[in-house]
Amino acid sequence: MKDNNDFLFKYGSLVAKLGFVQIPNILVRNRKALNLTGSEQELAMILISYEFSGVVSFPSLKQITNQNGMSSSTIHSAKKGLENKRYLSIDRSKPNKYKTHQYDLLGLRKKLRAVAKNVLDYQFIKEKISEEEYWKLIEKDNQQEALFTNIFKN
């Protein structure tokens, strides 16, 4: 019998063939703590789906509109909201053959880490995780953040 957590078992080969993406639960379940509108949250998840697909250039806003049914004005508003919150920066200087901008979600990733830390602090206070596990997670995350920062400094 297959494991009920197996992606192929649950969704099938056709869905798997078209790809999937890992979206942080902290983004999906903590919209209020992140101060996101529904449209901003959806756009962030769409951009994350392209970020890990191996695509260098991101989709055009027209492509997002066509694929997801969001209106152009909704997408522009969500994009502006993410920029204003400093969750999204857009590099408009790197031309590519698709004539699209390159999006950077570094600000969002930093905010996700901060919210995750708050959730973890709460779990520690409520004794849902041990002190040892708490500090191991904090140390590991600090190491990962340092590594990520060093890679993208250059």
PDB file of C-alpha atoms in Angstrom:
ATOM      1  CA  MET A   1       0.000   0.000   0.000  1.00  0.00           C
ATOM      2  CA  LYS A   2       1.227   3.488  -0.876  1.00  0.00           C
ATOM      3  CA  ASP A   3       2.017   6.114   1.726  1.00  0.00           C
ATOM      4  CA  ASN A   4      -0.891   8.571   1.912  1.00  0.00           C
ATOM      5  CA  ASN A   5       1.605  11.441   1.932  1.00  0.00           C
ATOM      6  CA  ASP A   6       3.034  10.444  -1.447  1.00  0.00           C
ATOM      7  CA  PHE A   7       2.438  13.166  -4.045  1.00  0.00           C
ATOM      8  CA  LEU A   8       1.963  10.780  -6.967  1.00  0.00           C
ATOM      9  CA  PHE A   9      -0.474   8.675  -4.958  1.00  0.00           C
ATOM     10  CA  LYS A  10      -2.619  11.699  -4.141  1.00  0.00           C
ATOM     11  CA  TYR A  11      -2.448  13.715  -7.369  1.00  0.00           C
ATOM     12  CA  GLY A  12      -1.395  11.309 -10.100  1.00  0.00           C
ATOM     13  CA  SER A  13       1.182  11.309 -12.871  1.00  0.00           C
ATOM     14  CA  LEU A  14      -0.528  13.897 -15.068  1.00  0.00           C
ATOM     15  CA  VAL A  15      -0.476  16.571 -12.360  1.00  0.00           C
ATOM     16  CA  ALA A  16       3.082  15.641 -11.354  1.00  0.00           C
ATOM     17  CA  LYS A  17       4.260  15.869 -14.985  1.00  0.00           C
ATOM     18  CA  LEU A  18       3.248  19.541 -15.094  1.00  0.00           C
ATOM     19  CA  GLY A  19       5.243  20.259 -11.959  1.00  0.00           C
ATOM     20  CA  PHE A  20       4.626  21.416  -8.438  1.00  0.00           C
ATOM     21  CA  VAL A  21       6.206  23.850  -6.041  1.00  0.00           C
ATOM     22  CA  GLN A  22       6.783  24.001  -2.322  1.00  0.00           C
ATOM     23  CA  ILE A  23       5.129  27.043  -0.795  1.00  0.00           C
ATOM     24  CA  PRO A  24       6.072  27.778   2.826  1.00  0.00           C
ATOM     25  CA  ASN A  25       3.180  27.061   5.202  1.00  0.00           C
ATOM     26  CA  ILE A  26       4.067  30.280   6.987  1.00  0.00           C
ATOM     27  CA  LEU A  27       3.072  32.162   3.793  1.00  0.00           C
ATOM     28  CA  VAL A  28      -0.116  30.182   3.247  1.00  0.00           C
ATOM     29  CA  ARG A  29      -1.339  30.218   6.862  1.00  0.00           C
ATOM     30  CA  ASN A  30      -0.151  33.594   8.179  1.00  0.00           C
ATOM     31  CA  ARG A  31      -1.425  36.201   5.731  1.00  0.00           C
ATOM     32  CA  LYS A  32      -2.501  38.527   8.548  1.00  0.00           C
ATOM     33  CA  ALA A  33       0.884  38.395  10.315  1.00  0.00           C
ATOM     34  CA  LEU A  34       2.562  39.117   6.977  1.00  0.00           C
ATOM     35  CA  ASN A  35       0.169  42.035   6.357  1.00  0.00           C
ATOM     36  CA  LEU A  36      -0.755  40.704   2.912  1.00  0.00           C
ATOM     37  CA  THR A  37      -3.943  41.090   0.943  1.00  0.00           C
ATOM     38  CA  GLY A  38      -5.296  37.972  -0.745  1.00  0.00           C
ATOM     39  CA  SER A  39      -4.064  39.212  -4.124  1.00  0.00           C
ATOM     40  CA  GLU A  40      -0.590  39.968  -2.774  1.00  0.00           C
ATOM     41  CA  GLN A  41      -0.397  36.525  -1.225  1.00  0.00           C
ATOM     42  CA  GLU A  42      -1.517  34.889  -4.482  1.00  0.00           C
ATOM     43  CA  LEU A  43       0.968  36.868  -6.569  1.00  0.00           C
ATOM     44  CA  ALA A  44       3.786  36.003  -4.149  1.00  0.00           C
ATOM     45  CA  MET A  45       2.927  32.296  -4.458  1.00  0.00           C
ATOM     46  CA  ILE A  46       2.818  32.575  -8.265  1.00  0.00           C
ATOM     47  CA  LEU A  47       6.246  34.231  -8.321  1.00  0.00           C
ATOM     48  CA  ILE A  48       7.639  31.588  -5.966  1.00  0.00           C
ATOM     49  CA  SER A  49       6.371  28.921  -8.364  1.00  0.00           C
ATOM     50  CA  TYR A  50       8.494  30.455 -11.112  1.00  0.00           C
ATOM     51  CA  GLU A  51      11.450  31.107  -8.829  1.00  0.00           C
ATOM     52  CA  PHE A  52      12.038  27.384  -8.319  1.00  0.00           C
ATOM     53  CA  SER A  53      11.118  26.198 -11.803  1.00  0.00           C
ATOM     54  CA  GLY A  54      14.569  26.874 -13.243  1.00  0.00           C
ATOM     55  CA  VAL A  55      13.236  29.820 -15.253  1.00  0.00           C
ATOM     56  CA  VAL A  56      15.621  32.769 -15.215  1.00  0.00           C
ATOM     57  CA  SER A  57      13.096  35.357 -16.311  1.00  0.00           C
ATOM     58  CA  PHE A  58       9.759  35.590 -14.605  1.00  0.00           C
ATOM     59  CA  PRO A  59       6.395  35.605 -16.333  1.00  0.00           C
ATOM     60  CA  SER A  60       5.003  38.795 -17.740  1.00  0.00           C
ATOM     61  CA  LEU A  61       2.024  40.262 -15.943  1.00  0.00           C
ATOM     62  CA  LYS A  62      -0.020  39.457 -19.057  1.00  0.00           C
ATOM     63  CA  GLN A  63       0.997  35.806 -18.736  1.00  0.00           C
ATOM     64  CA  ILE A  64      -0.057  35.781 -15.080  1.00  0.00           C
ATOM     65  CA  THR A  65      -3.390  37.333 -16.071  1.00  0.00           C
ATOM     66  CA  ASN A  66      -3.972  34.716 -18.764  1.00  0.00           C
ATOM     67  CA  GLN A  67      -2.990  31.762 -16.578  1.00  0.00           C
ATOM     68  CA  ASN A  68      -4.638  32.735 -13.310  1.00  0.00           C
ATOM     69  CA  GLY A  69      -7.617  34.867 -14.208  1.00  0.00           C
ATOM     70  CA  MET A  70      -6.501  37.816 -12.101  1.00  0.00           C
ATOM     71  CA  SER A  71      -7.236  41.143 -13.743  1.00  0.00           C
ATOM     72  CA  SER A  72      -4.362  43.304 -14.875  1.00  0.00           C
ATOM     73  CA  SER A  73      -5.283  46.011 -12.365  1.00  0.00           C
ATOM     74  CA  THR A  74      -5.388  43.442  -9.528  1.00  0.00           C
ATOM     75  CA  ILE A  75      -1.943  42.162 -10.464  1.00  0.00           C
ATOM     76  CA  HIS A  76      -0.501  45.676 -10.719  1.00  0.00           C
ATOM     77  CA  SER A  77      -2.013  46.589  -7.357  1.00  0.00           C
ATOM     78  CA  ALA A  78      -0.672  43.396  -5.728  1.00  0.00           C
ATOM     79  CA  LYS A  79       2.762  43.948  -7.258  1.00  0.00           C
ATOM     80  CA  LYS A  80       2.816  47.548  -6.002  1.00  0.00           C
ATOM     81  CA  GLY A  81       1.710  46.382  -2.543  1.00  0.00           C
ATOM     82  CA  LEU A  82       4.520  43.820  -2.370  1.00  0.00           C
ATOM     83  CA  GLU A  83       7.008  46.467  -3.486  1.00  0.00           C
ATOM     84  CA  ASN A  84       5.735  48.991  -0.930  1.00  0.00           C
ATOM     85  CA  LYS A  85       6.144  46.391   1.836  1.00  0.00           C
ATOM     86  CA  ARG A  86       9.652  45.739   0.513  1.00  0.00           C
ATOM     87  CA  TYR A  87       8.792  42.066  -0.013  1.00  0.00           C
ATOM     88  CA  LEU A  88       9.441  42.327  -3.740  1.00  0.00           C
ATOM     89  CA  SER A  89      12.059  44.198  -5.716  1.00  0.00           C
ATOM     90  CA  ILE A  90      12.030  44.332  -9.473  1.00  0.00           C
ATOM     91  CA  ASP A  91      15.110  44.532 -11.656  1.00  0.00           C
ATOM     92  CA  ARG A  92      14.003  46.387 -14.745  1.00  0.00           C
ATOM     93  CA  SER A  93      17.553  46.833 -16.055  1.00  0.00           C
ATOM     94  CA  LYS A  94      18.301  43.297 -17.223  1.00  0.00           C
ATOM     95  CA  PRO A  95      16.808  42.861 -20.670  1.00  0.00           C
ATOM     96  CA  ASN A  96      16.045  39.316 -21.731  1.00  0.00           C
ATOM     97  CA  LYS A  97      14.576  37.739 -24.816  1.00  0.00           C
ATOM     98  CA  TYR A  98      11.149  37.496 -23.157  1.00  0.00           C
ATOM     99  CA  LYS A  99      11.065  41.241 -22.343  1.00  0.00           C
ATOM    100  CA  THR A 100      10.033  40.560 -18.759  1.00  0.00           C
ATOM    101  CA  HIS A 101      11.401  41.925 -15.522  1.00  0.00           C
ATOM    102  CA  GLN A 102      13.279  39.887 -12.962  1.00  0.00           C
ATOM    103  CA  TYR A 103      11.673  39.683  -9.553  1.00  0.00           C
ATOM    104  CA  ASP A 104      13.483  39.252  -6.245  1.00  0.00           C
ATOM    105  CA  LEU A 105      11.567  38.031  -3.204  1.00  0.00           C
ATOM    106  CA  LEU A 106      14.407  38.492  -0.708  1.00  0.00           C
ATOM    107  CA  GLY A 107      12.332  40.897   1.393  1.00  0.00           C
ATOM    108  CA  LEU A 108       9.492  38.392   1.591  1.00  0.00           C
ATOM    109  CA  ARG A 109      11.892  35.605   2.553  1.00  0.00           C
ATOM    110  CA  LYS A 110      13.263  37.769   5.380  1.00  0.00           C
ATOM    111  CA  LYS A 111       9.749  38.547   6.632  1.00  0.00           C
ATOM    112  CA  LEU A 112       8.782  34.850   6.445  1.00  0.00           C
ATOM    113  CA  ARG A 113      11.808  34.029   8.610  1.00  0.00           C
ATOM    114  CA  ALA A 114      10.819  36.698  11.137  1.00  0.00           C
ATOM    115  CA  VAL A 115       7.225  35.441  11.353  1.00  0.00           C
ATOM    116  CA  ALA A 116       8.457  31.839  11.599  1.00  0.00           C
ATOM    117  CA  LYS A 117      10.717  32.890  14.479  1.00  0.00           C
ATOM    118  CA  ASN A 118       7.724  34.465  16.247  1.00  0.00           C
ATOM    119  CA  VAL A 119       5.695  31.271  15.787  1.00  0.00           C
ATOM    120  CA  LEU A 120       8.613  29.191  17.044  1.00  0.00           C
ATOM    121  CA  ASP A 121       9.040  31.498  20.053  1.00  0.00           C
ATOM    122  CA  TYR A 122       5.357  31.024  20.864  1.00  0.00           C
ATOM    123  CA  GLN A 123       5.652  27.230  20.567  1.00  0.00           C
ATOM    124  CA  PHE A 124       8.689  27.285  22.857  1.00  0.00           C
ATOM    125  CA  ILE A 125       6.884  29.425  25.444  1.00  0.00           C
ATOM    126  CA  LYS A 126       3.885  27.083  25.328  1.00  0.00           C
ATOM    127  CA  GLU A 127       6.302  24.140  25.734  1.00  0.00           C
ATOM    128  CA  LYS A 128       5.306  22.577  22.417  1.00  0.00           C
ATOM    129  CA  ILE A 129       8.991  22.226  21.552  1.00  0.00           C
ATOM    130  CA  SER A 130      11.964  21.621  23.832  1.00  0.00           C
ATOM    131  CA  GLU A 131      14.632  24.195  24.579  1.00  0.00           C
ATOM    132  CA  GLU A 132      17.198  21.987  22.854  1.00  0.00           C
ATOM    133  CA  GLU A 133      15.115  21.718  19.661  1.00  0.00           C
ATOM    134  CA  TYR A 134      14.417  25.459  19.767  1.00  0.00           C
ATOM    135  CA  TRP A 135      18.084  26.436  19.874  1.00  0.00           C
ATOM    136  CA  LYS A 136      19.053  23.850  17.244  1.00  0.00           C
ATOM    137  CA  LEU A 137      16.476  25.319  14.864  1.00  0.00           C
ATOM    138  CA  ILE A 138      17.604  28.877  15.574  1.00  0.00           C
ATOM    139  CA  GLU A 139      21.277  27.992  15.011  1.00  0.00           C
ATOM    140  CA  LYS A 140      20.564  26.056  11.819  1.00  0.00           C
ATOM    141  CA  ASP A 141      18.446  28.888  10.426  1.00  0.00           C
ATOM    142  CA  ASN A 142      21.148  31.440  11.251  1.00  0.00           C
ATOM    143  CA  GLN A 143      23.713  29.305   9.406  1.00  0.00           C
ATOM    144  CA  GLN A 144      21.410  28.939   6.386  1.00  0.00           C
ATOM    145  CA  GLU A 145      20.731  32.672   6.290  1.00  0.00           C
ATOM    146  CA  ALA A 146      24.455  33.450   6.482  1.00  0.00           C
ATOM    147  CA  LEU A 147      25.196  31.012   3.657  1.00  0.00           C
ATOM    148  CA  PHE A 148      22.397  32.433   1.500  1.00  0.00           C
ATOM    149  CA  THR A 149      23.547  36.005   2.164  1.00  0.00           C
ATOM    150  CA  ASN A 150      27.162  35.171   1.268  1.00  0.00           C
ATOM    151  CA  ILE A 151      26.138  33.480  -1.976  1.00  0.00           C
ATOM    152  CA  PHE A 152      24.080  36.444  -3.150  1.00  0.00           C
ATOM    153  CA  LYS A 153      26.576  39.131  -2.053  1.00  0.00           C
ATOM    154  CA  ASN A 154      28.854  38.223  -4.941  1.00  0.00           C
TER     155      ASN A 154
END
